[in-house]
C-alpha positions in Angstrom: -12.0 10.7 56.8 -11.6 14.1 55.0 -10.3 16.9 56.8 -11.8 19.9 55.2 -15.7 20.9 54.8 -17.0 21.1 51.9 -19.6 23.1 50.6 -22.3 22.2 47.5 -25.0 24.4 46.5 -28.2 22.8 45.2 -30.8 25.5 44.9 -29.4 29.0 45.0 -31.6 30.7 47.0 -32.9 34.8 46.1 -33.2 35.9 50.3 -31.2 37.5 53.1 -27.9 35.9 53.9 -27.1 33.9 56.6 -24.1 35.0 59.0 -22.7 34.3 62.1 -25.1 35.6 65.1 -27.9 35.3 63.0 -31.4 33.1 64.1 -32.0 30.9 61.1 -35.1 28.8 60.6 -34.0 25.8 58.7 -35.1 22.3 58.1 -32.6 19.6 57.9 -31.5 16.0 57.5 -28.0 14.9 58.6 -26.1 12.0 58.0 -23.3 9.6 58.5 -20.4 9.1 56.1 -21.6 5.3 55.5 -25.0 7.3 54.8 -27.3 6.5 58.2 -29.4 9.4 58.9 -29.2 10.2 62.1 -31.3 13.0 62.5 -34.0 15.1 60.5 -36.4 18.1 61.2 -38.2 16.7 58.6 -39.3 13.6 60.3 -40.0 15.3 63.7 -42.4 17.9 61.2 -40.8 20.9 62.9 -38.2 23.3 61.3 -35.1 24.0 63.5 -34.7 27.0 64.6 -31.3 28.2 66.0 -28.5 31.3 66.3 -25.7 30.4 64.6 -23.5 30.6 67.4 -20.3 28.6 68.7 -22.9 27.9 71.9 -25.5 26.7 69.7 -24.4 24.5 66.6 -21.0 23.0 65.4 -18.3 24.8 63.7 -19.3 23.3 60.3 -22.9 24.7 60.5 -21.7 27.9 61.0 -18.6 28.3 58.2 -20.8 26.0 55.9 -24.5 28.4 56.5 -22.6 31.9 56.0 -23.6 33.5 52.6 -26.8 30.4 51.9 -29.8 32.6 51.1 -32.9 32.0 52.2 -34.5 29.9 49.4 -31.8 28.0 49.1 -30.3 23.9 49.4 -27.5 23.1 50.2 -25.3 19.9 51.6 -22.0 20.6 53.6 -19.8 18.2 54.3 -18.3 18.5 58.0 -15.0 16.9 59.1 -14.8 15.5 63.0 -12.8 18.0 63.8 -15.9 20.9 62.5 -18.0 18.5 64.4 -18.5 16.8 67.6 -14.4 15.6 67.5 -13.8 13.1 70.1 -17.3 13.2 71.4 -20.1 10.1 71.4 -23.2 11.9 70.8 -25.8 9.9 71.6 -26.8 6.7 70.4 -26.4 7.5 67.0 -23.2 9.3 66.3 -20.1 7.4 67.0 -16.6 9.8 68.3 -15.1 11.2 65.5 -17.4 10.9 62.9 -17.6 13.0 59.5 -21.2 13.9 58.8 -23.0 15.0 56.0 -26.0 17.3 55.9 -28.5 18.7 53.8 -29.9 22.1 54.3 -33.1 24.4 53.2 -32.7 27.4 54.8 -36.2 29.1 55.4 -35.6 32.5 57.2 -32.7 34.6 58.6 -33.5 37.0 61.2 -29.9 39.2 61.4 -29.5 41.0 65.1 -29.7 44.6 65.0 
């Protein structure tokens, strides 16, 4: 298990800048650490669409999101503990799991 996130950008994206508060319009795969995906908006053929807010998304979305552009791909890596910690979620993510995600971020919309 690692214990820190980790951040690698794949396409350096020219748009606004994501930040904490913001509504972002992303799409999305996420996986295991073994590498089972668990979840993408890619298969469900709908972009997610979220504030990135403690109430909204896990701890590693938010540190790992600040400063992408829109335009931009990019996989985080997010310890348990910037995750869902302790917590079964679901069928498909076991307590205290590491996940990995990868990220195209397709609109920020900053509050005024």
């Amino acid at each position: 298990m690692q214990d820190q996130l980790k951040i690698e950008d794949l396409v350096e994206g020219t748009g606004k800048a994501a930040e904490r508060g913001a509504l972002i319009t992303a799409h999305y795969r996420g996986y295991l650490a073994d590498g089972t995906e668990f979840d993408s908006s890619y298969k469900k053929n709908a972009a997610f669409q979220v504030v990135l807010s403690n109430k909204r998304v896990i701890q590693g979305w938010i540190l790992g999101l600040q400063g992408m552009k829109v335009g931009g791909k990019r996989r985080i890596w997010v310890p348990a503990s910037l995750a869902y910690g302790e917590r079964k979620i679901g069928d498909m993510i076991p307590a205290n799991s590491d996940l990995h995600f990868e990220i195209e971020l397709l609109e920020v919309l900053t509050r005024d």
